[in-house]
Tab-separated table of C-alpha atoms and ligand atoms in Angstrom:
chain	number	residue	atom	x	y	z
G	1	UNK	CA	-10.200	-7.251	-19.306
G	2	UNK	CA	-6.803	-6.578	-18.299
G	3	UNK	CA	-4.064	-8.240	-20.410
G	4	UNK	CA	-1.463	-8.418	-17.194
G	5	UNK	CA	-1.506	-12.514	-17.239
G	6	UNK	CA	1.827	-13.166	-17.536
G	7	UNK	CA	3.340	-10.050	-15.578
G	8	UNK	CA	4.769	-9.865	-12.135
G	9	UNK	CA	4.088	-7.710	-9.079
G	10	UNK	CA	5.561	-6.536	-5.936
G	11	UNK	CA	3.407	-5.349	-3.607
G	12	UNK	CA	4.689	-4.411	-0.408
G	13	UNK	CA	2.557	-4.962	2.791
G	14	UNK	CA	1.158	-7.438	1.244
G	15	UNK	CA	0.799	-10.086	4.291
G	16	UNK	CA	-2.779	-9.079	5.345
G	17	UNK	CA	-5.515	-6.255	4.522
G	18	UNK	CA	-5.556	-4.317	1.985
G	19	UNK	CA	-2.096	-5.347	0.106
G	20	UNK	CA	-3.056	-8.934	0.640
G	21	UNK	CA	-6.084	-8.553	-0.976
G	22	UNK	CA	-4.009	-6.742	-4.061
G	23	UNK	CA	-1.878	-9.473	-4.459
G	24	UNK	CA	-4.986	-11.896	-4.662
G	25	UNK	CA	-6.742	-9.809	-7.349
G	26	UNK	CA	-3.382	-9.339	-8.955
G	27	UNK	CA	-2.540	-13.001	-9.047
G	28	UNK	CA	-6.321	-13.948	-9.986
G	29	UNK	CA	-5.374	-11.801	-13.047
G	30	UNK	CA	-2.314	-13.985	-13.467
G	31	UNK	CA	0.789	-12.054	-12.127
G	32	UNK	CA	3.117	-13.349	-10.433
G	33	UNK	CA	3.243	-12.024	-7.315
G	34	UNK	CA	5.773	-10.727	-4.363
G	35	UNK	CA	4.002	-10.894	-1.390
G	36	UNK	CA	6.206	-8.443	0.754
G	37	UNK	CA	5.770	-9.103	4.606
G	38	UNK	CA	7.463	-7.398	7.495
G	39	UNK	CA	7.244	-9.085	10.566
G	40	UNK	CA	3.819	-11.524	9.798
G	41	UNK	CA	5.472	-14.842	8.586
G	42	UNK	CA	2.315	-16.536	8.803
G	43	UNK	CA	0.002	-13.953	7.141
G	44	UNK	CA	2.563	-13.829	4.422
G	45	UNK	CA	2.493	-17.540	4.010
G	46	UNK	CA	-1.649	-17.603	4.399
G	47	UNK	CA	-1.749	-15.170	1.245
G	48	UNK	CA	0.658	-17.048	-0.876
G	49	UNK	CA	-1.344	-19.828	0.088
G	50	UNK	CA	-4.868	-18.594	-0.987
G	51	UNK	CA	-3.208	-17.142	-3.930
G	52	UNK	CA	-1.759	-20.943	-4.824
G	53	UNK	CA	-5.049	-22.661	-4.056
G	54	UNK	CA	-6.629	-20.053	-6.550
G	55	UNK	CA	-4.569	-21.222	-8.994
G	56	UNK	CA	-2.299	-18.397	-8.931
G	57	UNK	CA	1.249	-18.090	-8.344
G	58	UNK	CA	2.754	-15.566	-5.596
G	59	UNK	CA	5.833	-15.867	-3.111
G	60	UNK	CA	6.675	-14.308	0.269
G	61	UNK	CA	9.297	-11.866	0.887
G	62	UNK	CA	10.310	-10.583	4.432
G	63	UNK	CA	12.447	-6.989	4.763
G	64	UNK	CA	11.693	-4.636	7.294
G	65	UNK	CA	10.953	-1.334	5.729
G	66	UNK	CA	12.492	0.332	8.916
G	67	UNK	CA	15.491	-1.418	8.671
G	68	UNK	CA	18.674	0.280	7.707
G	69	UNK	CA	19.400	-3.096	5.191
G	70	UNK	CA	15.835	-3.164	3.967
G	71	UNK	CA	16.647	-2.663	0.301
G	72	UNK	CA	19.068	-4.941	-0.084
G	73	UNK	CA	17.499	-7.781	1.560
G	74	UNK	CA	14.269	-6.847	-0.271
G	75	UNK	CA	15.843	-7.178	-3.840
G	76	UNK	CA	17.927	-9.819	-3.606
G	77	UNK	CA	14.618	-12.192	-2.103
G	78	UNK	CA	12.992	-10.269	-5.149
G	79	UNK	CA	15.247	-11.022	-7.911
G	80	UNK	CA	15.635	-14.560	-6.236
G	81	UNK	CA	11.530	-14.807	-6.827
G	82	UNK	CA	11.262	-13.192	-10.323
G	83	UNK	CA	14.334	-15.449	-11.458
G	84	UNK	CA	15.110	-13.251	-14.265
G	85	UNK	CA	12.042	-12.079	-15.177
G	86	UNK	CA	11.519	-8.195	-15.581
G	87	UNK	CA	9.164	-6.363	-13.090
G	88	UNK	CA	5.854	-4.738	-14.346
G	89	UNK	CA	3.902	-3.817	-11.221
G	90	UNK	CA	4.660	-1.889	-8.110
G	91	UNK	CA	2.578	-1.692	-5.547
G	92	UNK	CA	3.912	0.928	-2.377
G	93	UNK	CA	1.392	-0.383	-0.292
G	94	UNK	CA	2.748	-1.004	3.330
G	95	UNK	CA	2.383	1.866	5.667
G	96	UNK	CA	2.020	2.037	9.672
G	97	UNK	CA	-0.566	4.606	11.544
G	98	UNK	CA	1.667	4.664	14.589
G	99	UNK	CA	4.929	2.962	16.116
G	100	UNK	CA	3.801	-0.417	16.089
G	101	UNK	CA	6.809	-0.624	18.805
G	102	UNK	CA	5.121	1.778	21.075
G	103	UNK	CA	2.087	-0.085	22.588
G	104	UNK	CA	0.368	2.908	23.528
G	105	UNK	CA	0.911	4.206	20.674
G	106	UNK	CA	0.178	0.923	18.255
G	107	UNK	CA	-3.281	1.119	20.610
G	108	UNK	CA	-6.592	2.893	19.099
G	109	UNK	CA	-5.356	5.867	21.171
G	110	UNK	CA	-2.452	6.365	19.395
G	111	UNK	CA	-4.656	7.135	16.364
G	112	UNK	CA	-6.210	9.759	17.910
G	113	UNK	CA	-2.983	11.244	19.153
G	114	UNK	CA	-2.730	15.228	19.575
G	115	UNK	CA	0.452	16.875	18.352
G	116	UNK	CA	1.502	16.959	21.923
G	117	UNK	CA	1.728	12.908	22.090
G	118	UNK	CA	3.553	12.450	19.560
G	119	UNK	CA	7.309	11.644	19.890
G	120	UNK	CA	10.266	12.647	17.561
G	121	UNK	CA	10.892	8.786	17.411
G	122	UNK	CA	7.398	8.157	16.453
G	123	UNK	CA	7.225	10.544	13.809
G	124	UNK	CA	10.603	9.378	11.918
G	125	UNK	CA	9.482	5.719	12.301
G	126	UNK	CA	6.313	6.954	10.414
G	127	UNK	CA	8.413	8.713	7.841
G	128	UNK	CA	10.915	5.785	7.296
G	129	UNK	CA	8.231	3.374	6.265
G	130	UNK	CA	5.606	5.460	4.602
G	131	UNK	CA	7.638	7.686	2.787
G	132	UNK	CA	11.263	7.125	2.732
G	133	UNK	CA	10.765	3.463	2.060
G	134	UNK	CA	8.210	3.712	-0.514
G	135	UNK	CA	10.464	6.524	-2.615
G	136	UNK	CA	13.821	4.188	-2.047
G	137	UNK	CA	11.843	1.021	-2.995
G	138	UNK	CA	10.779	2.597	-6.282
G	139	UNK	CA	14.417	3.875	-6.874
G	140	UNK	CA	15.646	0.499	-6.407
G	141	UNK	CA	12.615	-0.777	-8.751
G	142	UNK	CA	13.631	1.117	-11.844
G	143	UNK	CA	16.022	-0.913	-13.604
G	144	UNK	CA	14.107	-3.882	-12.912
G	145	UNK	CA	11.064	-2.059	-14.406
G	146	UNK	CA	10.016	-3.125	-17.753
G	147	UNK	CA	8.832	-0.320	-20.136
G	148	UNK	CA	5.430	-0.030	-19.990
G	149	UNK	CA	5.468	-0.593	-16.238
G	150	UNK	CA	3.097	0.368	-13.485
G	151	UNK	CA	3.501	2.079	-10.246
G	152	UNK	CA	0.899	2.447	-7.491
G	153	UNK	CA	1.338	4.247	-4.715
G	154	UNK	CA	-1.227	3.513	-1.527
G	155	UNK	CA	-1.936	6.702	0.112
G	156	UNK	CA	-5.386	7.658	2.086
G	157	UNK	CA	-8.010	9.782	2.560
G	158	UNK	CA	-6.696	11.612	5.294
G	159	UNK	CA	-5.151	14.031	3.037
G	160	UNK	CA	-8.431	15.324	1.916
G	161	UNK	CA	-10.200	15.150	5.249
G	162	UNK	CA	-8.536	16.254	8.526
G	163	UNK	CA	-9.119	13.411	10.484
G	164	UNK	CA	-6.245	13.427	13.205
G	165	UNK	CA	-3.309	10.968	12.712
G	166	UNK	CA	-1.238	13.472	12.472
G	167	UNK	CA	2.390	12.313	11.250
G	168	UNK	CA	0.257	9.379	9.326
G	169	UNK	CA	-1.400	11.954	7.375
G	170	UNK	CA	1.558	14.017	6.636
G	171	UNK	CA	3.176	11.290	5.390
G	172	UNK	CA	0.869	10.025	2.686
G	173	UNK	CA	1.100	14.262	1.484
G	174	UNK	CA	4.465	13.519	0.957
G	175	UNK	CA	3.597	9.828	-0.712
G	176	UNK	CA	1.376	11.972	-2.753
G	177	UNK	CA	3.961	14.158	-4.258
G	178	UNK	CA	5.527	11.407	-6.017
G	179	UNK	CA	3.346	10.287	-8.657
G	180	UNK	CA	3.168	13.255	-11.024
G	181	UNK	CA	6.873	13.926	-10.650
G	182	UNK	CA	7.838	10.147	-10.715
G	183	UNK	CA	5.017	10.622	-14.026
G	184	UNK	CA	6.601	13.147	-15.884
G	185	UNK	CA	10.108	11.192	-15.696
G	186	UNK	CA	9.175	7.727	-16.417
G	187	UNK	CA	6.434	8.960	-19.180
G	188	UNK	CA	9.225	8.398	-21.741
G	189	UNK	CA	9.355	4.680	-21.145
G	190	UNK	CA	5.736	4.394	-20.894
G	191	UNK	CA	5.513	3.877	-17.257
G	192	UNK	CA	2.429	5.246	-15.516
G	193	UNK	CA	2.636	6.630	-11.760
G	194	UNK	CA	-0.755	6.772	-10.253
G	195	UNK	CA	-1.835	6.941	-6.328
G	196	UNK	CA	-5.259	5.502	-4.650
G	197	UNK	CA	-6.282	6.848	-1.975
G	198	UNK	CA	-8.928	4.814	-0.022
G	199	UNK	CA	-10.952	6.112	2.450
G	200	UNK	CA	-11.674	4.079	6.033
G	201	UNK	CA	-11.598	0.199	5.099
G	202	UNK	CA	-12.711	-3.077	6.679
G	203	UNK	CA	-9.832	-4.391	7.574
G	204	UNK	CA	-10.626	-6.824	10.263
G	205	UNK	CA	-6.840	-7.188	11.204
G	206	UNK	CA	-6.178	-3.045	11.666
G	207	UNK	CA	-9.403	-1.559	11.755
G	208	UNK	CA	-10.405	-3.979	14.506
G	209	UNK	CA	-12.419	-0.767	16.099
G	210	UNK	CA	-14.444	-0.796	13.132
G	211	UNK	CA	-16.464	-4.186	14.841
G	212	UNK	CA	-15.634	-3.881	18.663
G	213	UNK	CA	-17.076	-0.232	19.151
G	214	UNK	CA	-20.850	-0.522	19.102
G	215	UNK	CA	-22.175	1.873	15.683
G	216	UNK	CA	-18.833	2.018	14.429
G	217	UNK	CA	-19.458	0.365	10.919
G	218	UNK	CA	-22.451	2.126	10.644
G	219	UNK	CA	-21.213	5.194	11.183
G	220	UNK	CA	-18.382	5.041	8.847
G	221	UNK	CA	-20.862	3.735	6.210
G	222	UNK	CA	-22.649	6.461	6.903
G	223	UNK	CA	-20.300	8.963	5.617
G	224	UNK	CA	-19.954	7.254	2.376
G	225	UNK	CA	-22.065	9.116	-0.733
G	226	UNK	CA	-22.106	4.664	-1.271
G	227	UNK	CA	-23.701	3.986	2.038
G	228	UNK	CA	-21.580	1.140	3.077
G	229	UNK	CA	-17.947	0.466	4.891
G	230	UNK	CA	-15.182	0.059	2.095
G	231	UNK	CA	-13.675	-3.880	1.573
G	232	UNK	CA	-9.803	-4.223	0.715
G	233	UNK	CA	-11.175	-6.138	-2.591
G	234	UNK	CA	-12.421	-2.356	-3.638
G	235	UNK	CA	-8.965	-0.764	-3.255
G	236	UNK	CA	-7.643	-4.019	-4.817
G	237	UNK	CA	-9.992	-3.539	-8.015
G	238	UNK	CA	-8.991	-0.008	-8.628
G	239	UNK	CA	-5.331	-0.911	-8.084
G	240	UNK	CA	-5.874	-3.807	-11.291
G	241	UNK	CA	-7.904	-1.361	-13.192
G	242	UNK	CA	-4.660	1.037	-13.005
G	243	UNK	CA	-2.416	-1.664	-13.106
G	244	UNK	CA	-4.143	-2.750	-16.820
G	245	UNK	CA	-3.365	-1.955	-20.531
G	246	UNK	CA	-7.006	-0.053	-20.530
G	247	UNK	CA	-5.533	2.389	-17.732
G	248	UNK	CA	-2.213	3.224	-20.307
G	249	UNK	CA	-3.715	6.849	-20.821
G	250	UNK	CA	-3.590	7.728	-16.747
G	251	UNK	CA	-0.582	8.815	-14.852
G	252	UNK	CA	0.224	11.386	-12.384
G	253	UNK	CA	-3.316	10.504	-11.121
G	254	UNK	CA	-4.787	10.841	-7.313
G	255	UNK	CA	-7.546	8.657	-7.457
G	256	UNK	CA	-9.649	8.353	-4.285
G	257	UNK	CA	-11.370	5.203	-3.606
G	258	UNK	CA	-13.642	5.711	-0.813
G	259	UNK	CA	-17.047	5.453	-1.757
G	260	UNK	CA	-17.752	9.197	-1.636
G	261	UNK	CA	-16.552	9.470	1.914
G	262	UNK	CA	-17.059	12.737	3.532
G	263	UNK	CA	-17.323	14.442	0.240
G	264	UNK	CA	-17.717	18.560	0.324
O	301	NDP	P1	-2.240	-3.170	7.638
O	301	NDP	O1	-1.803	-2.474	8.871
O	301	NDP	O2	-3.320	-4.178	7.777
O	301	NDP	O3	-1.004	-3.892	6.943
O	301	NDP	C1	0.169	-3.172	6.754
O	301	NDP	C2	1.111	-3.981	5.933
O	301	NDP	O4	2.344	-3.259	5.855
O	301	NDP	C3	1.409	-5.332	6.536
O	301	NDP	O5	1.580	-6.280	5.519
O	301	NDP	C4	2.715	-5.094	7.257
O	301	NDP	O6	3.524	-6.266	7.297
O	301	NDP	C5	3.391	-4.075	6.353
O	301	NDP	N1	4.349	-3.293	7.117
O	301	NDP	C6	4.089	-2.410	8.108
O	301	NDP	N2	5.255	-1.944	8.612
O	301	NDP	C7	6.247	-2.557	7.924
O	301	NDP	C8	7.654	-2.510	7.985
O	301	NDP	N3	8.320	-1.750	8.874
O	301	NDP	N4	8.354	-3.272	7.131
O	301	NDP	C9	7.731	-4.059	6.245
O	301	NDP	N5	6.399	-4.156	6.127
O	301	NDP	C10	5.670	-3.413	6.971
O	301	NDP	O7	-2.592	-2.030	6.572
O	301	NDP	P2	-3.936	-1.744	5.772
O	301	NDP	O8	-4.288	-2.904	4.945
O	301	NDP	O9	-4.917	-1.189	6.702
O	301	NDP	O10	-3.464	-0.544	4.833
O	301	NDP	C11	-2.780	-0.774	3.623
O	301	NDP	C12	-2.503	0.560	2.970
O	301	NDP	O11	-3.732	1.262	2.783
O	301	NDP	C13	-1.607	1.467	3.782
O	301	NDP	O12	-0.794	2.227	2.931
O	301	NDP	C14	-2.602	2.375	4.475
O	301	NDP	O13	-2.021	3.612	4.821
O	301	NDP	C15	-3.649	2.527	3.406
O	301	NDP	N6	-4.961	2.879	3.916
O	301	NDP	C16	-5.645	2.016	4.746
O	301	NDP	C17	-6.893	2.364	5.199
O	301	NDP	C18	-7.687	1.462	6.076
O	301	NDP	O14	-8.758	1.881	6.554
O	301	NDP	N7	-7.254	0.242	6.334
O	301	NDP	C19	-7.510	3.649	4.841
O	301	NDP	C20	-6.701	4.465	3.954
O	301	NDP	C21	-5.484	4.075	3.533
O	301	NDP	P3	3.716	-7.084	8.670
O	301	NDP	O15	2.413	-7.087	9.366
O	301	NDP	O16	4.172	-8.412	8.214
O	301	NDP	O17	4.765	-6.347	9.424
C-alpha cells in the first residue's frame, strides 16, 4: 500500500502504548525506526525487540524531553542510528497527563484534577514535554528532513470534548496549532504536517483504570459511534496511512481517531 519500505522514523514515546505500537506498524512497513524512550530502558528494548523478531529493523534512543540537554542528546543518538541516512518520518508522539514526579499527581486522581490542584510546576512540566519539546524536536528535525517528508503530531480528543485534564488538554491546543502553520511552510518541499487525535485508548500500561474499575471499558466503548474501546494499533494505522505516498494530498489536517467518541 504504502511505498515507505526503505524510509526511517523517529517516533518519540515510543517505549510502550501507543508510540510503541507506531513504531511496530511503521517498521512492519519497513522503516527504520527510532524508538525514542525516556526513562523505560526495558520497554524501549522490548519494542526494538518485537520489531527485530518481526523482521523489522528499529533502535532505542533515551533523552528526557524535560531535560534542559534533551535535544542534543536526542540527535546525536539519532544521527548515530540513521548513520547518514536522511529522515522521512516524525512522529511527536510522547506526552505526559500529569507530573509523573508528583505521585499524587502521576495517580488516577491527578487526572481528574480541578484547576485548584494544579501546581505552577505541574503545569510547565506538562508544557515542556507536550508542547515545547514536540515544537523544538521538529525544529531540530528539519535539516535532517528529506523532501517529501512526514510529520505527525499526537494530540487527543480532549480538545474537542471537555473532559478535565486541564493543563493536558491545553497543551495538545497548543500541539494543535502547529500543523497548518508548520503546513503552509514546509508545503514547498513537499512535506506534509498532519495531527491525530485519538480518543480514550487501551493502553494497558497508562490507561490501567480502563480494566481495574468495574464497567470502565464498557463504558468508554460505549461512547464510541464504533461501539468498542480504541487499540494503539488503530492510532498506529492512521499514523501509516498519513505517513504513506497515498496520503501526499493531506496536510494541515486534524484528524480524529476515536471511533466516533462522544460525537455532537
Ligand atoms: P504512555 O504514557 O503510555 O507513553 C508515553 C510515552 O512518552 C512513553 O514512551 C514515555 O517514555 C514517553 N515520555 C513521557 N515523558 C517523557 C519525557 N519527559 N521524556 C521522554 N519521553 C517521555 O502514552 P500513551 O501511549 O497513552 O499516549 C501516547 C500519545 O497519545 C500521547 O501523545 C497522548 O497524549 C496521546 N493520547 C493517548 C490517549 C490514550 O488514551 N492513551 C488518548 C488520546 C491521546 P518513558 O516511559 O520511557 O519515559
Amino acid at each position: 500500500m504504502t511505498q515507505t519500505a526503505g524510509k526511517t522514523a523517529l517516533v518519540t514515546g515510543a517505549s510502550r502504548g501507543i508510540g510503541a505500537a507506531i513504531a511496530r506498524r511503521l517498521a512492519a512497513e519497513g522503516v527504520l525506526v527510532a524508538v525514542h524512550y525516556g526513562r523505560c530502558k526495558a520497554d524501549a528494548e522490548e519494542t526494538v525487540a518485537s520489531i527485530e523478531q518481526a523482521g523489522g529493523q528499529a533502535f532505542a534512543i533515551r533523552a528526557d524531553l524535560a531535560a534542559d540537554d534533551a535535544l542534543d542528546t536526542l540527535f546525536s543518538e539519532l544521527a548515530t542510528g540513521l548513520a547518514g541516512r536522511p529522515l522521512n518520518i516524525l512522529v511527536n508522539n510522547a506526552a505526559i497527563y500529569a507530573d509523573p514526579d508528583d505521585p499524587a499527581a502521576a495517580q488516577a486522581d491527578g487526572y481528574v484534577a480541578g484547576i485548584s490542584e494544579v501546581t505552577q510546576e505541574e503545569f510547565d512540566r506538562i508544557f515542556s514535554v507536550n508542547v515545547r519539546a514536540p515544537f523544538f524536536v521538529t525544529q531540530r528535525c528539519l535539516p535532517l528532513l528529506a523532501d517529501g517528508g512526514r510529520i505527525v503530531n499526537i494530540s487527543s480528543a480532549v480538545t474537542r470534548i471537555a473532559w478535565p485534564l486541564l493543563p493536558y488538554a491545553m497543551s495538545k491546543g497548543a500541539l494543535e496549532i502547529m500543523a497548518p502553520r508548520l503546513a503552509n511552510e514546509l508545503g514547498h518541499r513537499g512535506i506534509t504536517v498532519n495531527t491525530i487525535a485519538p480518543g480514550i485508548t487501551d493502553n494497558t500500561k497508562t490507561n490501567t483504570w480502563l480494566h481495574d474499575m468495574p464497567g470502565a471499558a464498557e463504558g468508554v466503548a460505549a461512547m464510541t459511534a464504533l461501539r468498542r474501546l480504541g487499540q494503539p494499533s488503530d492510532i498506529a494505522d492512521v499514523v501509516a496511512l498519513l505517513a504513506s505516498d497515498e496520503a501526499r494530498w493531506v496536510t494541515g489536517q486534524l484528524v480524529d481517531a476515536s471511533g466516533g467518541m462522544a460525537l455532537a
